[in-house]
Coordinates of C-alpha atoms in Angstrom, one line a residue:
M1 CA 2.4 -16.9 144.7
R2 CA 3.0 -16.7 141.0
P3 CA 1.6 -13.8 139.0
P4 CA -1.3 -14.7 136.7
K5 CA -0.7 -15.8 133.2
S6 CA -1.8 -12.6 131.6
E7 CA 0.8 -10.7 133.7
R8 CA 3.5 -13.1 132.7
L9 CA 2.7 -12.8 129.0
L10 CA 2.6 -9.0 129.3
N11 CA 6.1 -9.0 130.9
L12 CA 7.4 -11.3 128.2
V13 CA 6.0 -8.9 125.5
I14 CA 7.7 -5.9 127.2
L15 CA 11.0 -7.8 127.6
L16 CA 11.1 -8.8 123.9
L17 CA 10.0 -5.3 122.7
V18 CA 12.7 -3.3 124.6
A19 CA 15.5 -5.7 123.7
R20 CA 17.8 -4.3 121.0
N21 CA 18.8 -7.7 119.7
Y22 CA 17.5 -11.2 119.9
T23 CA 17.2 -12.5 123.4
T24 CA 18.1 -16.1 124.1
K25 CA 15.9 -18.5 125.9
E26 CA 18.2 -18.7 128.9
Q27 CA 18.4 -14.9 129.1
I28 CA 14.7 -14.7 129.2
R29 CA 14.6 -17.3 131.9
A30 CA 17.1 -15.4 134.0
L31 CA 15.2 -12.1 133.6
M32 CA 11.6 -13.4 134.5
E33 CA 10.9 -14.7 137.9
P34 CA 8.1 -17.3 136.9
Y35 CA 10.6 -18.9 134.5
R36 CA 13.6 -18.5 136.8
V37 CA 12.1 -20.4 139.8
S38 CA 10.7 -23.3 137.7
T39 CA 12.4 -26.5 137.0
D40 CA 14.0 -27.1 133.6
E41 CA 11.1 -29.2 132.4
A42 CA 8.5 -26.9 133.7
F43 CA 10.2 -23.9 132.2
D44 CA 10.4 -25.5 128.8
R45 CA 6.7 -26.3 128.9
M46 CA 5.7 -22.9 130.1
F47 CA 7.8 -21.0 127.6
E48 CA 6.6 -23.1 124.7
R49 CA 3.0 -22.4 125.7
D50 CA 3.6 -18.7 126.2
K51 CA 5.2 -18.4 122.7
D52 CA 2.1 -20.1 121.2
D53 CA -0.2 -17.9 123.1
L54 CA 1.6 -14.7 121.9
R55 CA 1.3 -15.8 118.3
A56 CA -2.4 -16.7 118.9
L57 CA -2.8 -13.1 120.1
G58 CA -1.4 -11.8 116.9
I59 CA 1.9 -10.7 118.4
P60 CA 4.7 -11.1 115.8
L61 CA 7.3 -13.1 117.7
E62 CA 10.4 -13.5 115.6
T63 CA 13.3 -16.0 116.0
G64 CA 16.8 -15.4 114.8
F65 CA 20.4 -15.9 115.7
V66 CA 22.0 -13.8 118.4
D67 CA 25.2 -13.4 116.3
K68 CA 24.6 -13.2 112.6
F69 CA 28.2 -14.4 112.0
F70 CA 27.9 -17.4 114.2
E71 CA 24.5 -19.1 113.7
D72 CA 24.7 -21.3 116.8
E73 CA 22.5 -19.5 119.4
Q74 CA 18.9 -18.8 118.7
G75 CA 17.0 -15.9 120.3
Y76 CA 13.6 -14.1 120.2
R77 CA 12.4 -10.6 119.7
I78 CA 9.3 -8.6 118.8
K79 CA 9.9 -5.9 116.1
R80 CA 8.4 -2.7 117.2
D81 CA 7.4 -1.6 113.7
A82 CA 5.5 -4.8 113.1
F83 CA 3.9 -4.8 116.6
E84 CA 2.8 -1.2 117.0
L85 CA -0.8 -0.5 116.2
P86 CA -2.1 2.6 114.4
S87 CA -3.0 5.5 116.7
I88 CA -6.1 4.5 118.7
D89 CA -8.0 7.2 120.5
F90 CA -10.4 6.1 123.2
T91 CA -12.1 8.2 125.9
A92 CA -11.5 7.3 129.5
E93 CA -15.1 5.9 129.6
E94 CA -14.5 3.7 126.6
V95 CA -11.3 2.3 128.0
A96 CA -13.1 1.5 131.3
V97 CA -15.9 -0.3 129.3
L98 CA -13.3 -2.3 127.4
G99 CA -11.5 -3.4 130.5
L100 CA -14.7 -4.1 132.3
A101 CA -16.1 -6.2 129.5
A102 CA -12.9 -8.3 129.5
R103 CA -13.3 -9.0 133.2
V104 CA -17.0 -9.9 133.4
W105 CA -16.5 -13.6 133.0
R106 CA -16.0 -15.8 136.0
H107 CA -16.3 -19.1 134.1
A108 CA -13.2 -21.2 133.9
G109 CA -13.4 -21.7 130.1
L110 CA -13.6 -18.1 129.3
A111 CA -11.6 -16.5 132.1
A112 CA -8.4 -17.3 130.1
A113 CA -9.8 -15.7 127.0
T114 CA -10.7 -12.5 128.8
S115 CA -7.2 -12.4 130.4
D116 CA -5.8 -12.5 126.9
A117 CA -8.0 -9.6 125.9
L118 CA -6.5 -7.6 128.7
V119 CA -3.1 -8.3 127.4
K120 CA -4.1 -7.0 124.0
L121 CA -5.6 -3.9 125.5
K122 CA -2.4 -3.1 127.5
A123 CA -0.3 -3.9 124.5
A124 CA -2.3 -1.3 122.6
G125 CA -1.3 1.3 125.2
L126 CA -4.6 1.3 127.0
S127 CA -4.6 1.5 130.8
F128 CA -7.2 1.2 133.4
D129 CA -7.4 0.8 137.2
R130 CA -7.9 -2.9 138.0
E131 CA -9.0 -2.1 141.6
Q132 CA -11.8 0.2 140.4
L133 CA -13.0 -2.4 137.9
D134 CA -13.1 -5.0 140.6
Q135 CA -15.4 -2.8 142.6
V136 CA -18.0 -2.2 139.9
Q137 CA -17.7 -5.2 137.6
P138 CA -20.8 -7.4 137.1
T139 CA -20.2 -11.1 137.0
L140 CA -21.4 -13.5 134.3
A141 CA -21.3 -17.2 135.2
A142 CA -22.6 -20.5 133.8
E143 CA -23.1 -23.3 136.3
E144 CA -24.3 -26.0 133.9
P145 CA -21.8 -28.8 133.7
S146 CA -22.2 -29.0 130.0
F147 CA -21.3 -25.4 129.3
E148 CA -17.6 -25.8 128.9
A149 CA -17.9 -28.8 126.5
M150 CA -20.6 -27.1 124.5
W151 CA -18.8 -23.9 124.3
Q152 CA -15.7 -25.6 123.0
A153 CA -17.8 -27.5 120.4
T154 CA -19.2 -24.2 119.0
V155 CA -15.7 -22.6 118.9
H156 CA -14.2 -25.6 117.1
R157 CA -17.3 -26.4 115.0
T158 CA -17.4 -30.0 116.3
P159 CA -20.7 -32.0 116.1
V160 CA -21.8 -33.5 119.4
R161 CA -24.1 -36.1 121.0
F162 CA -25.8 -35.8 124.4
D163 CA -28.8 -37.0 126.3
Y164 CA -31.5 -34.5 126.8
R165 CA -34.6 -34.6 129.1
R166 CA -37.4 -32.3 128.1
A167 CA -39.6 -30.7 130.7
G168 CA -42.1 -33.2 132.1
Q169 CA -40.4 -36.2 130.7
R170 CA -38.9 -38.9 132.8
E171 CA -36.7 -40.5 130.2
A172 CA -34.0 -38.7 128.3
S173 CA -33.4 -39.0 124.6
T174 CA -30.1 -38.9 122.7
R175 CA -29.7 -35.8 120.5
H176 CA -27.2 -35.0 117.8
L177 CA -26.3 -31.4 117.1
E178 CA -24.1 -29.2 115.1
P179 CA -23.7 -26.4 117.6
W180 CA -23.7 -22.8 116.2
G181 CA -23.5 -20.9 119.4
V182 CA -24.3 -20.7 123.1
V183 CA -26.7 -17.9 124.1
T184 CA -28.6 -16.8 127.2
A185 CA -32.3 -16.1 127.2
Q186 CA -34.7 -15.5 130.0
G187 CA -31.9 -16.0 132.5
R188 CA -31.0 -19.5 131.2
W189 CA -28.2 -20.8 129.0
Y190 CA -29.1 -22.5 125.7
V191 CA -27.1 -24.0 122.8
A192 CA -28.5 -23.4 119.3
G193 CA -27.6 -25.3 116.2
L194 CA -28.7 -27.8 113.6
D195 CA -30.5 -30.8 115.0
T196 CA -29.2 -33.4 112.6
D197 CA -31.8 -36.0 113.7
R198 CA -34.6 -33.6 112.6
G199 CA -32.8 -31.7 110.0
E200 CA -33.7 -28.2 111.3
P201 CA -32.4 -25.6 113.8
R202 CA -33.2 -26.3 117.4
M203 CA -32.2 -24.9 120.8
F204 CA -31.5 -26.9 123.9
R205 CA -31.4 -25.7 127.5
L206 CA -28.1 -26.6 129.0
S207 CA -29.5 -27.5 132.4
R208 CA -31.5 -30.3 130.8
I209 CA -28.5 -32.0 129.3
V210 CA -28.1 -35.1 131.6
S211 CA -25.0 -36.7 130.1
E212 CA -21.5 -35.9 129.0
V213 CA -21.3 -33.9 125.7
T214 CA -19.5 -36.2 123.3
S215 CA -18.0 -35.2 120.0
T216 CA -19.2 -37.2 117.0
G217 CA -16.9 -35.8 114.4
N218 CA -13.7 -33.8 113.8
P219 CA -13.2 -30.1 114.5
G220 CA -14.3 -28.0 111.5
S221 CA -16.8 -30.7 110.4
F222 CA -19.5 -28.2 109.6
T223 CA -20.0 -24.5 108.9
V224 CA -22.6 -22.1 110.4
P225 CA -24.9 -21.0 107.6
E226 CA -24.0 -17.6 106.3
G227 CA -26.0 -14.8 107.8
T228 CA -27.1 -16.8 110.8
D229 CA -28.2 -14.4 113.6
L230 CA -28.0 -16.4 116.8
R231 CA -29.8 -13.7 118.9
A232 CA -32.7 -13.6 116.4
L233 CA -32.7 -17.4 116.2
S234 CA -32.8 -17.8 120.0
Q235 CA -35.8 -15.4 120.1
T236 CA -37.7 -17.6 117.7
L237 CA -36.7 -20.9 119.4
T238 CA -36.9 -19.9 123.0
P239 CA -40.0 -21.4 124.7
L240 CA -42.8 -18.9 124.8
Q241 CA -43.8 -17.4 128.1
P242 CA -47.0 -18.8 129.4
D243 CA -49.9 -16.7 128.2
R244 CA -52.8 -19.2 128.4
T245 CA -54.0 -22.0 130.7
A246 CA -55.2 -25.6 130.3
V247 CA -57.4 -27.6 132.5
V248 CA -56.3 -31.2 132.9
L249 CA -57.1 -34.2 135.0
A250 CA -54.0 -35.8 136.6
R251 CA -53.9 -39.1 138.4
A252 CA -53.2 -38.6 142.2
G253 CA -49.4 -38.9 142.9
A254 CA -48.5 -38.4 139.2
A255 CA -47.5 -35.6 136.9
N256 CA -45.4 -33.8 139.4
G257 CA -43.8 -31.7 136.7
L258 CA -47.2 -30.2 136.0
R259 CA -48.1 -29.8 139.6
G260 CA -45.1 -27.6 140.3
R261 CA -46.6 -24.8 138.3
A262 CA -50.3 -25.7 138.4
E263 CA -53.2 -24.5 140.5
V264 CA -55.3 -27.3 142.0
L265 CA -59.0 -26.7 141.2
A266 CA -60.4 -29.9 142.8
T267 CA -59.3 -33.2 144.3
D268 CA -60.9 -36.6 144.4
V269 CA -62.4 -36.1 141.0
T270 CA -63.8 -39.0 139.1
G271 CA -61.6 -39.8 136.1
P272 CA -62.1 -41.7 132.8
D273 CA -61.3 -45.0 134.6
G274 CA -64.3 -44.5 136.9
S275 CA -62.1 -44.0 140.0
G276 CA -62.1 -40.9 142.2
S277 CA -58.4 -40.7 142.5
W278 CA -57.9 -37.8 140.1
D279 CA -57.1 -34.1 140.6
R280 CA -58.3 -31.2 138.3
L281 CA -55.4 -28.8 137.6
E282 CA -55.1 -25.5 135.9
V283 CA -51.8 -25.3 134.1
P284 CA -50.2 -22.2 132.4
Y285 CA -48.4 -22.8 129.1
G286 CA -47.0 -21.0 126.1
S287 CA -46.3 -23.0 123.0
G288 CA -49.2 -25.4 122.2
S289 CA -46.9 -27.9 120.3
D290 CA -44.4 -28.0 123.1
F291 CA -47.0 -28.4 125.8
T292 CA -48.6 -31.2 123.7
G293 CA -45.3 -33.0 123.7
E294 CA -44.9 -32.5 127.5
L295 CA -48.4 -33.9 128.1
L296 CA -47.7 -37.0 126.0
G297 CA -44.7 -37.7 128.3
Y298 CA -47.2 -38.4 131.1
A299 CA -49.0 -41.1 129.0
D300 CA -52.3 -42.1 130.6
A301 CA -51.7 -40.2 133.9
V302 CA -53.0 -36.9 132.4
I303 CA -56.2 -36.2 130.5
V304 CA -56.9 -32.8 128.8
E305 CA -60.3 -31.2 129.4
S306 CA -59.7 -27.8 127.8
P307 CA -59.0 -25.9 125.7
P308 CA -60.5 -27.9 122.8
E309 CA -57.6 -27.2 120.4
L310 CA -55.1 -28.6 122.9
R311 CA -57.2 -31.7 123.5
A312 CA -57.4 -32.1 119.7
S313 CA -53.6 -31.7 119.4
V314 CA -52.9 -34.4 121.9
R315 CA -55.5 -36.7 120.3
D316 CA -53.9 -36.2 116.8
R317 CA -50.4 -36.8 118.1
L318 CA -51.5 -40.0 119.8
A319 CA -53.2 -41.1 116.6
G320 CA -50.1 -40.5 114.7
L321 CA -47.9 -42.4 117.1
L322 CA -50.4 -45.3 117.0
A323 CA -50.4 -45.4 113.2
G324 CA -46.6 -45.5 113.2
A325 CA -46.6 -48.3 115.7
V326 CA -49.1 -50.3 113.6
R327 CA -46.9 -50.0 110.5

């Protein structure tokens, strides 16, 4: 079984640090088992990726000629004076926290990044007991299929398109977003950013994205507004916890999204159509505007009885939709 990539990178760093002169590619291959047991083609690919990864980590990888008089054989080294960090003093507890934080993620997209973090920690001379960390570490995972694509879009500042189904709605709508960041709130994952269709910041729950996340522009196409606080933004955009209730009439067999969180007050109620095939439900909700939008998704299968302000909100939204259709 091959050692993990982080271990291979660390071994490569150590090898190039301790070498007095430039080390050739073939010498490196002969000294490191993962390279030595690979085919020529696999070794070339692996070594090129590892060089790029070291440079991405900020490690000054130099190239030069093994013999300065005969510039025919190229080698690699890491100069100690350019690599060494200033003296860093951490307590044992701080080192443990740093290592633990780097090992929290279990998601494929971020596992590699946290492994790179461990390489940096070790390169700085920090050590910690992996086995002890494994025993106490929490795990942080994201099961939503859209997480990886959305995370990459935020990292590379790439605008995206996706289909999104709001709570209580049967049909999904296509949304366009410049994603600023992925955050967790109330135990769920959200992406926050600029909704370019509406021209204002919005937050979307990842579990309600029902399509592939597709890029609609090039990386670096937008910038996050200076001073944006994603945590504060998520608190303002996160759906409010239910703190009030509404009484609605729902046609029998319809509005299952409401019924999942509602209390049935009465059945076989006479509805506005004169039939007795309606149920009276008491439904908790938080944001009045969001709940209005949810109710509109049920069309004529739901009628609001109370509170009056919610009934008026639904009526006004319907009037606005009708006026737009007439035009």
